[in-house]
Amino acid sequence: MLAYLGRGRAELELGRLEDAEATFGEALYLEVPFRHPNPERHAELVQFVLDAKAEAYYWLLVSQVRARRFEAAVETFRRMTQQFPQGKDTHFGKLAVLTYGKALAGLGRYTEAGEAIQQVLDAAMRSEKVIPGYDIDPYGVSACKTLAEIAEQTTGFFPAPLQYRAGQGFIFKRELEKATWALKGVLAGARTERERQTWGPRALLDLAIAYERLGRLYEAALAYQGLYRMFPDDARADRALRLARQRYQELAERDRWFRALADEVTRDIQVRLSGIGAEKAKYNQAVEWQRQGRYADAARKFLEVQPEIQQGGKTIEVDFYGSALANAGYCFFLAAREASGALAEGYRQQAEQALHKAFTFGQQRGEPGAQAAAAYYLALMEASEERAAYEQALERLQAFQGPLAADRVYRDRALGLMVHCLLRLGRLAEAERTLQALRQDFPQSDEVASRAFQLGDAYAREAARHTDARDRAAALTALRGASRWLRLWLEGNPDASFEHRAWVGNLVFRSGDFKAAAAILEGAVRAGEAAELSPAQREALVLPYARLQLAICLHRAGQHERALEQLERAAAEFRAAGRDPQEEYLYASARSDALFALWQQRRDAARLQELKAAHEAYWQLLDRLEEDGWQALAVLYELPYPSYFVAKLEADARLLEIYLGLKQWRFVHNQIEQMLELGKLDDVVHTRTRGDVIGRIESEGAEGVTVRTARGETVVVAAEEVSGIERVPPELRQRFLQMQERARQEGGL
C-alpha cells in the first residue's frame, strides 16, 4: 500500500497525472493480505489499510483536479464519503473536502464549492488548536488559501464570511494586492445587516493592515476611517480612530496637505469621547474586557456608564444605561464564580445590587430590554449550584411568560433556564411543556438541543428507577419520553460520540421504536468501529450490545440476512472479551428469530439444522432464566411476549415446527398429545393455599375465577385466593392443534 502511495506521489510530482490517477485508483482495491491470529493485531492491520485508502482517495482527487477532470473528482469524492462517512473529520478527509471545493469551482459551481469549504472553516473555528491571533486552526488556513485560489476564477463575490476568508487566504499567501481586492468585496457580499456588522469591521481592519504592509499609508488611513464611520458601535472603532490619526500624522510629516485630515480625525476623537460617545467608549471597553475574561474590571467599567449626559444645555438619556447595569451584574456574577471566600461573596452582592438596579430602572423608564436582561441574570444566579434557589428563579422567570413575553434576546435562554429549574425540582411534565414552548417559539435556538438532552437524561434516570422497581409500564412511559427528546438532541448534534449514540440508541430500542432505533444504532456501530474505544467501553461491551440491538431492529424490519451478519460480528466480539454469546438473551433470541424468519421465507432445508441448533440454544437459555430472570429482562426491554409462561410455550411451538420441517411427524404428534394430557396447553390459576387449578377459564369477576378442568369439573376460585393467572392465548393453542393435525396427515399416523 505504501509503495502505491509513494509511486503515485512521485508520478504526481513529475506531472504524469494520468499515471498517478491510475496508481492511486489501484491502491483503493488493496485489502489485508492475510488474517493475523491475534484479533487486536488484525484490527490494527485493517485500520492501517483503511487509513491508507483515505490518503489514496485524497491524492486521487488531487491528480484529477490538476488534470482538470473535475466531474471525475466530484464522483471520486462521492465514493470516498460513502466508504468513509466519518472521514471528513480526519487529516486527509479535510484536505479532500478542500480539493473537492476546487473541483466544484472548476465546474462553475461556486456556491457549492463555498458551502463545502465552509464545513472545514466551521470545524477550524471550533478547534482546540486555533492559531494565536487568529480564530482558525491550520486547516482553516488551508481553507482560506483554497478560497483565495477559487476567488481568482470568478468575477463575482462570495457571501461575506467566505469573501473575508478569501482575503485572509491571500494574506496567508503573501499576495497583499489581491488581498485588498478580496477584502473590499466583503461588504458587497454581505447578504444581511448582521453579516455586514459581523464581517465588515474585520475586513476593513485587515484591509488597512494589508495597505500598511504595502506601504500605502493613505489607503490604510481611509480604511481605518471607514471602519469607525461605518461601524461606530464596533469594539474596534476606537482603535481604528487612533490608528487613522497616527497614519495621517505620519503622512503629514511628508506632505502638509495631510495635516487637515489628521485634524479632522482628531475632532472625530473629541466628539466620540464627549457626550454619548464617551459613554459608548466606556461600554465598548467593558465589552472587550468581558470578552477577554476580565470580568471584575468589565463590571466596574459598565458601572461607569452614566444614565444621562448634559450636551448643548440639554439633558440626554443614555439609551444603553440599563444594558450596562445588567451586564455589570452578570460580569460580577462571573467574577464570583472564579473567586472564592469573601471576595466571591462580595462579587455576588455587587452582582445582585447591579441587577436589581437594572430591573428597577427598566420598569421606571419602560425599557423591557433592561428588565429582561436583569430578570434573566438574577434567575441565573438563583439557579446556580451555589444558591440552588430553583423556586425563586422560576418565580422570577415567570415575567417572560407575561410582561416580557415579546422579548427576543433573552426569552429563549429564560425558557431554557426554566426547564433546568423544573428538572432540578423533579417536575418533568412541566419541564416538557416549557421545552415544547421553547421549541415552538425559538426552533433555531441552541437552548433547544441542550435542554432536550437534559430532559431526555432526566427521563432516562426515571426509567432506570422504575426498571429497578420492576414497574414495566412506568419504565416504558419514561423510556418513550427519553427517546423523544434525546432523538431531538441527536438530530442537532451530527458529531455526537459513539458512546452518546449507543446510549440514545439503547433507550430508543428499549422504548419499542425499532425503526428509529435502527438508524441511531447503525450510526453508533459505524462510529464505534471507527473510534478508539476506552478500556471502560471495551469492558462494558458497549459495541457488541449495540450490534445486538441493531440486529433485532434489522430483523423486525425484514432484513434478516443483515441481522445475522451483525449477530455474528457481535458474537465474535463477545468471544474476544471471554464471554459466551449463547448466554446473552438478546443474541440467542434474535438469532433464533432471524433464522426462523429466513427459513419461513425460503424453506431452505440446508439451514434447518442451523436453525434447530440456534433455537435449542435459545430454548435452553430460556429454561435457565426461569420466571424471575425473564421478568427482569421484560422490564429492561420491550419483549414480544406478555409473560414467561407464554414465552416458554412460544419457544415450544417453534421447536415443534422445526421438527415438522425435519419430518419427525410422530415425535411432534406425541409431544403435543402429551402436552394436552398434562394440561400444559390449559390456563393456570395460582392459588394461595390449595395449589394450581388447571383448565379453561370460563369467567372472571369480582367474586373470583371459574375454571373448567380437563375432567369436566367446574371449579370456582375465590378472588382472595387467587395469587396469579397464566392464560394460554387461543391462537397459540390453536397453533399446537394445527401442528398435531399436520403431523398426523403428513406422517400418515
XYZ file of C-alpha atoms in Angstrom:
749
model
C 0.000 0.000 0.000
C 2.818 2.400 0.927
C 4.567 1.549 -2.334
C 1.468 2.515 -4.322
C 1.161 5.819 -2.440
C 4.854 6.600 -2.896
C 4.828 5.796 -6.595
C 1.642 7.788 -7.189
C 3.043 10.866 -5.454
C 6.256 10.614 -7.463
C 4.227 10.456 -10.702
C 2.218 13.447 -9.496
C 5.386 15.476 -8.876
C 6.681 14.566 -12.355
C 3.446 15.795 -13.920
C 2.415 12.293 -15.080
C -1.150 12.900 -13.974
C -2.759 10.034 -15.877
C -0.272 7.531 -14.413
C -0.747 8.974 -10.908
C -4.527 8.675 -11.205
C -4.232 5.040 -12.261
C -1.825 4.228 -9.392
C -3.992 5.791 -6.699
C -7.068 4.137 -8.215
C -5.401 0.716 -7.953
C -4.487 1.378 -4.299
C -8.174 1.626 -3.442
C -8.686 -2.064 -4.263
C -5.932 -3.393 -1.983
C -7.015 -5.366 1.100
C -5.346 -7.002 4.107
C -3.495 -9.979 2.527
C -3.905 -12.383 5.463
C -5.710 -12.788 8.766
C -3.422 -12.275 11.743
C -4.032 -14.843 14.523
C -4.116 -12.054 17.106
C -7.505 -10.215 16.756
C -6.053 -6.913 18.006
C -3.166 -7.028 15.536
C -5.570 -7.927 12.745
C -7.772 -4.965 13.660
C -4.692 -2.714 13.503
C -3.872 -4.053 10.024
C -7.432 -3.408 8.844
C -7.324 0.155 10.228
C -3.943 0.769 8.579
C -5.340 -0.229 5.190
C -8.426 1.964 5.711
C -6.252 4.979 6.622
C -4.057 4.364 3.563
C -7.157 4.176 1.338
C -8.372 7.514 2.724
C -4.979 9.011 1.782
C -5.172 7.373 -1.659
C -8.596 8.946 -2.216
C -7.142 12.370 -1.394
C -4.216 12.054 -3.805
C -6.553 10.657 -6.468
C -8.669 13.805 -6.079
C -5.556 15.984 -6.381
C -4.415 14.252 -9.566
C -7.891 14.550 -11.140
C -8.204 18.256 -10.263
C -4.726 19.007 -11.626
C -5.715 17.196 -14.820
C -8.900 19.336 -14.845
C -11.044 16.192 -14.707
C -13.467 17.926 -12.386
C -16.501 15.659 -12.974
C -14.359 12.611 -12.171
C -13.087 14.338 -8.995
C -16.647 15.052 -7.818
C -17.572 11.388 -8.369
C -14.411 10.280 -6.503
C -15.326 12.452 -3.531
C -18.848 10.983 -3.510
C -17.406 7.448 -3.383
C -14.978 8.480 -0.666
C -17.741 9.846 1.583
C -19.755 6.663 1.090
C -16.832 4.453 2.139
C -15.619 6.783 4.901
C -18.747 8.626 6.193
C -16.798 9.980 9.193
C -13.652 10.572 7.145
C -14.270 14.265 6.550
C -13.077 14.942 10.107
C -9.659 13.298 9.551
C -6.481 14.959 8.229
C -6.775 13.723 4.644
C -10.569 13.988 4.831
C -10.376 17.760 5.460
C -7.815 18.190 2.681
C -10.078 16.142 0.392
C -13.018 18.481 1.111
C -10.873 21.460 0.054
C -9.807 19.694 -3.156
C -13.461 18.788 -3.780
C -14.234 22.518 -3.478
C -11.673 23.231 -6.206
C -13.337 20.609 -8.431
C -16.764 22.207 -7.939
C -15.294 25.613 -8.736
C -13.735 24.151 -11.878
C -17.265 23.190 -12.944
C -18.515 26.703 -12.223
C -20.460 25.539 -9.139
C -19.039 28.268 -6.891
C -21.883 28.288 -4.366
C -21.476 24.558 -3.687
C -17.696 24.996 -3.513
C -18.092 27.670 -0.852
C -20.516 25.505 1.151
C -18.058 22.591 1.106
C -15.135 24.732 2.274
C -17.342 26.338 4.929
C -17.537 22.904 6.652
C -13.761 22.916 7.143
C -13.843 26.523 8.357
C -16.605 25.767 10.870
C -14.535 22.921 12.319
C -11.419 25.113 12.287
C -13.143 27.760 14.405
C -14.225 25.122 16.955
C -10.780 23.529 17.093
C -8.648 23.434 20.231
C -5.598 24.222 18.072
C -6.580 27.732 16.971
C -3.552 29.749 15.840
C -2.806 32.636 18.278
C -4.008 35.918 16.817
C -6.496 34.180 14.500
C -9.779 32.373 15.048
C -8.940 29.270 12.976
C -6.573 26.304 13.118
C -4.060 25.283 10.378
C -6.803 23.512 8.392
C -8.707 26.814 8.399
C -5.610 28.496 6.927
C -5.612 25.910 4.113
C -9.346 26.548 3.578
C -8.668 30.302 3.291
C -5.935 29.715 0.733
C -8.279 27.462 -1.270
C -10.961 30.151 -1.256
C -8.346 32.648 -2.476
C -7.496 30.371 -5.424
C -11.181 29.982 -6.292
C -11.828 33.732 -5.929
C -9.373 34.378 -8.755
C -11.525 32.254 -11.082
C -14.726 34.279 -10.688
C -15.679 37.905 -11.212
C -18.353 37.805 -8.505
C -18.147 37.724 -4.731
C -18.731 35.008 -2.174
C -21.093 35.675 0.759
C -19.375 37.980 3.273
C -17.983 35.269 5.630
C -16.337 33.370 2.755
C -15.221 36.531 0.965
C -13.423 37.613 4.146
C -11.726 34.215 4.380
C -10.632 34.535 0.749
C -8.990 37.838 1.655
C -7.295 36.138 4.598
C -6.124 33.431 2.197
C -4.338 35.976 0.012
C -2.700 37.419 3.145
C -1.533 33.947 4.173
C -0.146 33.524 0.638
C 1.518 36.958 0.973
C -0.326 38.226 -2.092
C -1.318 41.509 -0.459
C -2.513 43.330 -3.582
C -5.013 40.545 -4.267
C -5.945 40.549 -0.579
C -7.030 44.202 -0.815
C -9.264 43.385 -3.790
C -10.871 40.439 -1.958
C -11.393 42.320 1.327
C -13.098 45.214 -0.479
C -15.671 42.703 -1.684
C -16.759 41.675 1.831
C -19.278 44.486 2.226
C -20.567 43.830 -1.296
C -21.032 40.152 -0.399
C -22.983 40.830 2.824
C -26.481 39.390 2.436
C -27.890 40.678 5.746
C -27.249 43.551 8.130
C -25.949 41.038 10.663
C -23.341 39.763 8.175
C -22.391 43.348 7.384
C -21.939 44.216 11.071
C -20.021 40.977 11.796
C -17.619 40.815 8.863
C -17.402 44.429 7.676
C -15.250 45.726 10.569
C -12.918 42.719 10.386
C -12.479 43.164 6.644
C -11.757 46.897 6.931
C -9.218 46.300 9.711
C -7.414 43.617 7.664
C -7.644 45.833 4.568
C -5.918 48.663 6.438
C -3.190 46.324 7.680
C -2.636 44.969 4.140
C -2.267 48.518 2.800
C 0.219 49.303 5.589
C 2.339 46.294 4.612
C 2.253 47.528 1.020
C 3.474 50.927 2.233
C 0.267 52.662 1.108
C -0.482 54.619 4.279
C -3.138 56.895 2.771
C -5.321 53.931 1.721
C -4.676 52.375 5.154
C -5.893 55.539 6.891
C -9.003 55.641 4.681
C -9.772 52.022 5.606
C -9.450 52.829 9.315
C -11.726 55.837 8.841
C -14.219 53.663 7.008
C -14.315 51.286 9.965
C -15.154 53.841 12.663
C -17.524 55.845 10.476
C -19.456 52.890 9.075
C -19.387 50.872 12.299
C -19.146 53.386 15.163
C -20.501 50.876 17.722
C -17.966 48.175 16.926
C -15.438 47.360 19.660
C -12.596 48.027 17.180
C -13.817 51.501 16.210
C -11.816 53.400 18.849
C -8.611 51.626 17.873
C -9.275 52.345 14.190
C -9.827 56.017 15.027
C -6.457 56.304 16.778
C -4.628 54.431 14.000
C -6.211 56.634 11.309
C -4.905 59.760 13.079
C -1.476 58.160 13.516
C -1.209 57.332 9.794
C -2.318 60.843 8.746
C 0.230 62.353 11.136
C 2.969 60.189 9.569
C 1.870 61.337 6.113
C 1.739 64.971 7.282
C 5.462 64.841 8.009
C 5.996 64.317 4.255
C 3.188 66.468 2.893
C 1.447 69.293 4.801
C -1.796 68.587 2.900
C -2.432 65.604 5.211
C -2.471 67.824 8.321
C -6.076 68.802 7.628
C -7.065 65.148 7.505
C -5.205 64.451 10.770
C -7.010 67.397 12.405
C -10.349 66.083 11.097
C -9.740 62.735 12.762
C -8.667 64.474 15.970
C -12.024 66.318 16.010
C -13.782 62.975 15.473
C -11.968 61.606 18.512
C -13.006 64.587 20.636
C -16.643 64.226 19.565
C -16.563 60.493 20.095
C -15.133 60.836 23.581
C -17.598 63.506 24.690
C -21.285 63.186 25.307
C -22.833 59.914 24.174
C -19.542 58.930 22.512
C -17.715 58.956 25.839
C -20.321 56.700 27.405
C -20.247 54.389 24.402
C -16.447 54.187 24.645
C -16.792 53.011 28.264
C -19.403 50.475 27.243
C -17.271 49.116 24.359
C -14.204 48.881 26.598
C -16.234 46.888 29.124
C -17.457 44.563 26.371
C -13.864 43.973 25.255
C -12.710 43.190 28.827
C -15.659 40.841 29.257
C -14.621 39.029 26.077
C -11.078 38.725 27.462
C -12.348 37.217 30.740
C -11.535 40.283 32.861
C -14.972 40.117 34.486
C -14.445 42.298 37.568
C -12.771 45.053 35.507
C -15.551 44.824 32.918
C -18.248 45.087 35.618
C -16.689 48.216 37.110
C -16.317 49.775 33.635
C -20.002 49.052 32.855
C -20.943 50.839 36.093
C -19.065 53.955 34.913
C -21.676 54.479 32.183
C -23.950 57.392 33.185
C -27.768 57.318 32.897
C -27.840 60.755 31.226
C -25.496 63.485 29.969
C -25.588 67.245 29.520
C -24.987 68.378 25.957
C -25.778 71.745 24.416
C -27.694 72.775 27.520
C -29.958 69.746 27.227
C -30.260 66.566 29.279
C -29.922 63.483 27.054
C -30.745 59.985 28.281
C -28.162 57.278 27.600
C -30.280 54.581 25.985
C -27.862 51.745 26.771
C -27.548 52.558 30.502
C -29.954 49.772 31.517
C -28.000 47.218 29.490
C -24.768 48.450 31.067
C -26.196 47.866 34.569
C -27.433 44.375 33.663
C -24.110 43.454 32.068
C -22.270 44.768 35.141
C -24.315 42.444 37.321
C -23.639 39.486 35.039
C -19.892 40.189 34.974
C -19.776 40.410 38.784
C -21.584 37.039 38.854
C -18.965 35.524 36.525
C -16.186 37.043 38.635
C -17.722 35.437 41.750
C -17.594 32.046 40.063
C -13.866 32.388 39.526
C -13.148 33.757 43.014
C -13.508 32.190 46.454
C -14.239 33.122 50.039
C -15.029 36.710 50.976
C -14.032 38.032 47.550
C -16.550 35.769 45.805
C -19.306 36.751 48.257
C -18.526 40.421 47.677
C -18.822 39.994 43.926
C -22.154 38.170 44.357
C -23.557 41.020 46.436
C -22.430 43.589 43.873
C -23.991 41.461 41.133
C -27.374 41.409 42.894
C -27.267 45.140 43.581
C -26.498 45.963 39.944
C -29.140 43.609 38.582
C -31.889 44.807 40.929
C -30.979 48.360 39.991
C -31.170 47.463 36.276
C -34.582 45.843 36.707
C -35.989 48.814 38.639
C -34.506 51.256 36.111
C -36.105 49.270 33.259
C -39.513 49.388 34.947
C -39.295 53.128 35.636
C -38.095 54.029 32.137
C -40.274 51.492 30.341
C -37.231 49.655 28.943
C -38.156 45.959 28.572
C -34.643 45.171 27.311
C -33.051 46.154 30.629
C -35.786 44.325 32.567
C -35.302 41.155 30.511
C -31.523 41.162 30.931
C -31.733 41.791 34.685
C -34.500 39.219 35.254
C -32.608 36.528 33.344
C -29.252 37.165 35.048
C -30.865 37.303 38.517
C -32.590 33.978 37.834
C -29.312 32.560 36.549
C -27.675 33.470 39.866
C -30.538 31.979 41.860
C -30.388 28.737 39.847
C -26.612 28.408 40.214
C -25.135 25.477 42.112
C -24.093 27.817 44.923
C -27.653 29.074 45.539
C -29.860 26.268 44.147
C -32.903 28.516 44.719
C -34.879 26.971 41.883
C -38.368 28.004 43.066
C -37.210 31.611 43.438
C -35.642 31.523 39.968
C -38.852 30.118 38.458
C -40.915 32.853 40.077
C -38.620 35.492 38.587
C -38.651 33.868 35.144
C -42.457 33.965 35.030
C -42.059 37.529 33.730
C -41.039 36.005 30.375
C -44.482 34.359 30.207
C -46.154 37.710 30.928
C -44.885 41.293 30.503
C -41.596 40.178 28.885
C -43.163 37.606 26.541
C -42.291 39.744 23.495
C -38.553 39.764 24.301
C -36.443 38.085 21.591
C -32.988 38.496 23.161
C -33.239 36.679 26.486
C -36.550 34.810 26.342
C -35.156 31.620 24.747
C -32.460 31.423 27.413
C -35.054 32.188 30.088
C -37.306 29.334 28.917
C -34.274 27.044 28.812
C -33.381 28.024 32.379
C -36.986 27.305 33.419
C -36.605 23.794 32.020
C -33.405 23.372 34.052
C -35.060 24.557 37.280
C -38.153 22.389 36.796
C -35.966 19.340 36.205
C -33.955 20.053 39.352
C -37.265 20.141 41.228
C -38.359 16.842 39.629
C -41.293 18.410 37.757
C -40.770 16.617 34.443
C -44.224 17.210 32.948
C -43.944 20.992 33.429
C -40.377 20.926 32.092
C -41.612 19.130 28.973
C -44.390 21.666 28.358
C -41.904 24.531 28.775
C -39.441 22.907 26.379
C -42.221 22.434 23.829
C -42.988 26.165 24.083
C -39.274 26.965 23.661
C -39.074 24.715 20.614
C -42.174 26.289 19.073
C -41.127 29.924 19.637
C -37.363 29.517 19.054
C -36.827 26.458 16.832
C -33.278 27.532 15.889
C -32.095 28.366 19.410
C -29.138 26.430 20.824
C -31.164 26.127 24.031
C -33.500 23.597 22.379
C -30.859 20.912 21.858
C -29.100 21.389 25.199
C -32.338 21.337 27.218
C -33.643 18.401 25.155
C -30.585 16.452 26.289
C -31.197 17.489 29.897
C -34.863 16.437 29.770
C -34.072 13.192 27.947
C -31.441 12.355 30.549
C -33.948 13.017 33.353
C -36.466 10.661 31.721
C -33.718 8.047 31.300
C -32.887 8.220 35.015
C -36.584 7.915 35.859
C -36.830 4.865 33.595
C -33.881 3.330 35.457
C -35.660 3.815 38.803
C -38.842 2.168 37.510
C -36.783 -0.657 35.996
C -35.156 -1.336 39.363
C -38.632 -1.404 40.903
C -39.838 -3.866 38.205
C -42.575 -1.401 37.132
C -42.690 -2.240 33.417
C -45.462 0.185 32.395
C -43.926 3.196 34.162
C -40.455 2.351 32.833
C -41.811 2.185 29.265
C -43.530 5.583 29.601
C -40.314 7.159 30.870
C -38.287 5.490 28.107
C -40.574 6.950 25.469
C -40.037 10.410 26.971
C -36.258 9.899 26.950
C -36.412 8.617 23.366
C -38.465 11.581 22.159
C -36.110 14.273 23.483
C -32.763 12.561 23.036
C -33.565 11.901 19.386
C -34.162 15.647 19.002
C -30.820 16.329 20.685
C -29.064 13.844 18.411
C -30.557 15.464 15.286
C -28.868 18.721 16.273
C -25.542 17.032 17.092
C -24.282 15.188 13.991
C -20.817 14.922 15.596
C -22.106 13.085 18.693
C -19.690 10.498 20.065
C -20.056 6.736 19.767
C -20.885 6.460 23.466
C -23.712 9.004 23.214
C -25.110 7.409 20.054
C -25.045 3.942 21.631
C -26.707 5.267 24.787
C -29.501 7.035 22.894
C -29.928 4.042 20.567
C -30.302 1.729 23.572
C -33.004 3.942 25.111
C -34.925 4.262 21.830
C -34.628 0.483 21.320
C -35.968 -0.196 24.801
C -38.858 2.204 24.164
C -40.021 -0.096 21.354
C -39.450 2.330 18.441
C -37.332 -0.121 16.443
C -37.359 1.845 13.191
C -35.895 4.958 14.837
C -33.528 2.827 16.915
C -32.169 1.123 13.779
C -30.989 4.421 12.263
C -29.364 5.579 15.517
C -27.743 2.224 16.302
C -26.402 1.911 12.761
C -24.673 5.260 13.225
C -23.432 4.169 16.652
C -21.940 0.947 15.288
C -20.161 2.824 12.481
C -18.808 5.332 14.993
C -17.740 2.523 17.331
C -15.892 0.729 14.556
C -14.045 3.920 13.629
C -13.314 5.102 17.182
C -10.579 4.125 19.614
C -12.705 2.667 22.413
C -11.724 3.319 26.008
C -10.942 0.393 28.361
C -14.218 1.072 30.193
C -16.205 0.903 26.939
C -14.498 -2.341 25.932
C -15.093 -3.857 29.362
C -18.768 -2.834 29.277
C -19.100 -4.411 25.787
C -20.867 -1.286 24.524
C -20.205 -2.054 20.851
C -21.395 -5.707 20.807
C -24.556 -4.798 22.733
C -25.263 -2.009 20.231
C -24.825 -4.598 17.457
C -27.282 -6.965 19.148
C -29.921 -4.268 19.355
C -29.257 -3.219 15.749
C -29.639 -6.847 14.657
C -33.052 -7.078 16.347
C -34.173 -3.841 14.659
C -32.999 -5.135 11.266
C -34.804 -8.436 11.801
C -38.042 -6.640 12.696
C -37.649 -4.590 9.511
C -37.419 -7.821 7.478
C -33.644 -7.531 6.844
C -32.814 -10.965 8.263
C -29.522 -11.529 6.435
C -28.130 -8.206 7.660
C -29.369 -9.024 11.145
C -27.477 -12.344 11.109
C -24.347 -10.591 9.865
C -24.428 -8.180 12.809
C -25.126 -11.066 15.205
C -22.066 -12.956 14.005
C -19.860 -9.907 14.451
C -21.287 -9.334 17.931
C -20.636 -12.990 18.800
C -17.000 -12.624 17.750
C -16.648 -9.525 19.941
C -18.210 -11.326 22.923
C -15.853 -14.273 22.485
C -12.844 -11.920 22.182
C -13.861 -10.497 25.574
C -14.117 -14.002 27.081
C -17.935 -14.081 27.104
C -20.218 -16.772 25.674
C -22.728 -15.098 23.317
C -25.147 -18.017 23.846
C -25.616 -16.763 27.415
C -26.892 -13.404 26.114
C -30.689 -13.458 25.837
C -30.815 -10.844 23.075
C -28.276 -12.761 20.990
C -29.893 -16.191 21.439
C -33.464 -14.977 20.818
C -32.529 -12.718 17.865
C -30.531 -15.465 16.116
C -33.394 -17.932 16.505
C -35.905 -15.332 15.248
C -33.845 -14.290 12.204
C -33.024 -17.854 11.128
C -36.644 -18.922 11.593
C -37.899 -15.980 9.518
C -35.436 -16.827 6.728
C -36.481 -20.472 6.785
C -40.163 -19.489 6.574
C -39.375 -17.335 3.540
C -37.196 -19.813 1.634
C -37.821 -23.251 3.161
C -34.108 -23.910 2.743
C -33.541 -27.413 4.150
C -29.773 -26.804 4.287
C -30.251 -24.196 7.018
C -32.741 -26.203 9.044
C -30.105 -27.863 11.224
C -28.511 -24.456 11.895
C -31.942 -23.136 12.887
C -32.560 -26.173 15.124
C -29.262 -25.669 16.963
C -29.863 -21.929 17.368
C -33.384 -22.404 18.688
C -32.414 -25.191 21.057
C -29.721 -22.877 22.478
C -32.368 -20.190 22.990
C -34.828 -22.709 24.476
C -32.211 -23.920 26.962
C -31.279 -20.343 27.935
C -34.956 -19.545 28.490
C -35.250 -22.597 30.711
C -32.237 -21.493 32.768
C -33.555 -17.957 33.157
C -36.709 -19.097 34.949
C -39.538 -16.722 35.833
C -37.539 -14.182 37.850
C -34.752 -13.780 35.289
C -37.212 -13.373 32.441
C -39.219 -10.755 34.346
C -36.033 -8.723 34.922
C -35.414 -8.733 31.147
C -39.058 -7.914 30.398
C -38.794 -4.707 32.440
C -35.485 -3.787 30.790
C -36.557 -4.491 27.178
C -39.808 -4.411 25.232
C -40.084 -8.203 24.812
C -42.724 -9.564 22.414
C -44.433 -11.898 24.929
C -46.715 -10.896 27.823
C -45.265 -13.419 30.299
C -42.590 -16.056 30.861
C -45.336 -18.706 30.659
C -46.291 -17.599 27.113
C -42.630 -17.141 26.093
C -41.936 -20.783 27.032
C -44.978 -22.028 25.092
C -43.935 -19.946 22.044
C -40.455 -21.487 22.226
C -42.010 -24.995 22.445
C -44.224 -24.262 19.430
C -41.289 -23.072 17.314
C -39.208 -26.113 18.261
C -42.013 -28.449 17.229
C -42.451 -26.532 13.971
C -38.744 -27.080 13.255
C -39.180 -30.811 13.938
C -42.082 -30.805 11.466
C -39.679 -29.339 8.907
C -37.324 -32.246 9.714
C -40.284 -34.629 9.043
C -40.291 -36.043 12.550
C -44.065 -36.285 12.496
C -44.574 -38.933 15.162
C -42.368 -37.069 17.645
C -44.341 -33.842 17.104
C -47.712 -35.613 17.358
C -46.778 -37.420 20.560
C -45.272 -34.325 22.188
C -48.435 -32.300 21.624
C -50.610 -35.212 22.776
C -48.587 -35.389 25.978
C -48.899 -31.620 26.492
C -52.668 -31.900 26.123
C -52.858 -34.753 28.606
C -50.721 -32.900 31.167
C -52.743 -29.694 30.755
C -49.759 -27.687 29.509
C -51.963 -26.002 26.930
C -54.548 -25.027 29.541
C -54.881 -21.877 31.609
C -53.426 -21.915 35.112
C -54.860 -20.189 38.187
C -52.326 -19.995 41.013
C -53.924 -20.090 44.468
C -52.586 -19.096 47.843
C -53.439 -22.284 49.774
C -54.587 -25.222 47.622
C -52.195 -25.429 44.648
C -52.730 -24.615 40.984
C -56.094 -25.049 39.227
C -55.592 -26.064 35.567
C -58.199 -25.871 32.817
C -60.113 -23.369 30.702
C -61.065 -20.101 32.376
C -64.767 -19.628 31.671
C -65.283 -16.377 33.563
C -63.532 -13.926 35.818
C -65.140 -11.329 38.069
C -65.032 -9.569 41.399
C -66.103 -12.723 43.228
C -63.488 -14.984 41.688
C -62.470 -17.124 38.710
C -64.441 -20.033 37.235
C -62.339 -22.821 35.672
C -63.476 -25.842 33.631
C -60.937 -28.636 34.246
C -59.899 -31.373 31.823
C -62.101 -33.813 33.783
C -65.155 -31.696 33.079
C -65.375 -30.322 36.617
C -66.217 -26.676 37.304
C -64.034 -25.098 39.980
C -64.599 -21.624 41.403
C -61.571 -19.932 42.984
C -62.477 -17.027 45.260
C -60.867 -13.713 44.374
C -58.932 -13.522 47.646
C -57.489 -16.988 46.936
C -56.095 -16.052 43.506
C -52.347 -15.231 43.567
C -51.857 -15.155 39.787
C -53.275 -16.225 36.405
C -51.475 -17.627 33.344
C -53.584 -17.651 30.201
C -52.753 -19.550 27.019
C -53.551 -17.264 24.076
C -56.277 -19.006 21.988
C -54.290 -18.543 18.752
C -51.253 -20.221 20.345
C -53.289 -23.222 21.494
C -54.817 -23.454 18.030
C -51.321 -23.430 16.537
C -50.355 -26.517 18.542
C -53.524 -28.331 17.462
C -52.887 -27.448 13.812
C -49.320 -28.786 14.054
C -50.623 -32.021 15.574
C -53.149 -32.412 12.763
C -50.498 -31.673 10.163
C -48.165 -34.268 11.722
C -50.998 -36.794 11.593
C -51.791 -36.140 7.937
C -48.265 -35.728 6.540
C -46.902 -38.610 8.587
C -49.803 -40.920 7.833
C -50.360 -41.535 11.546
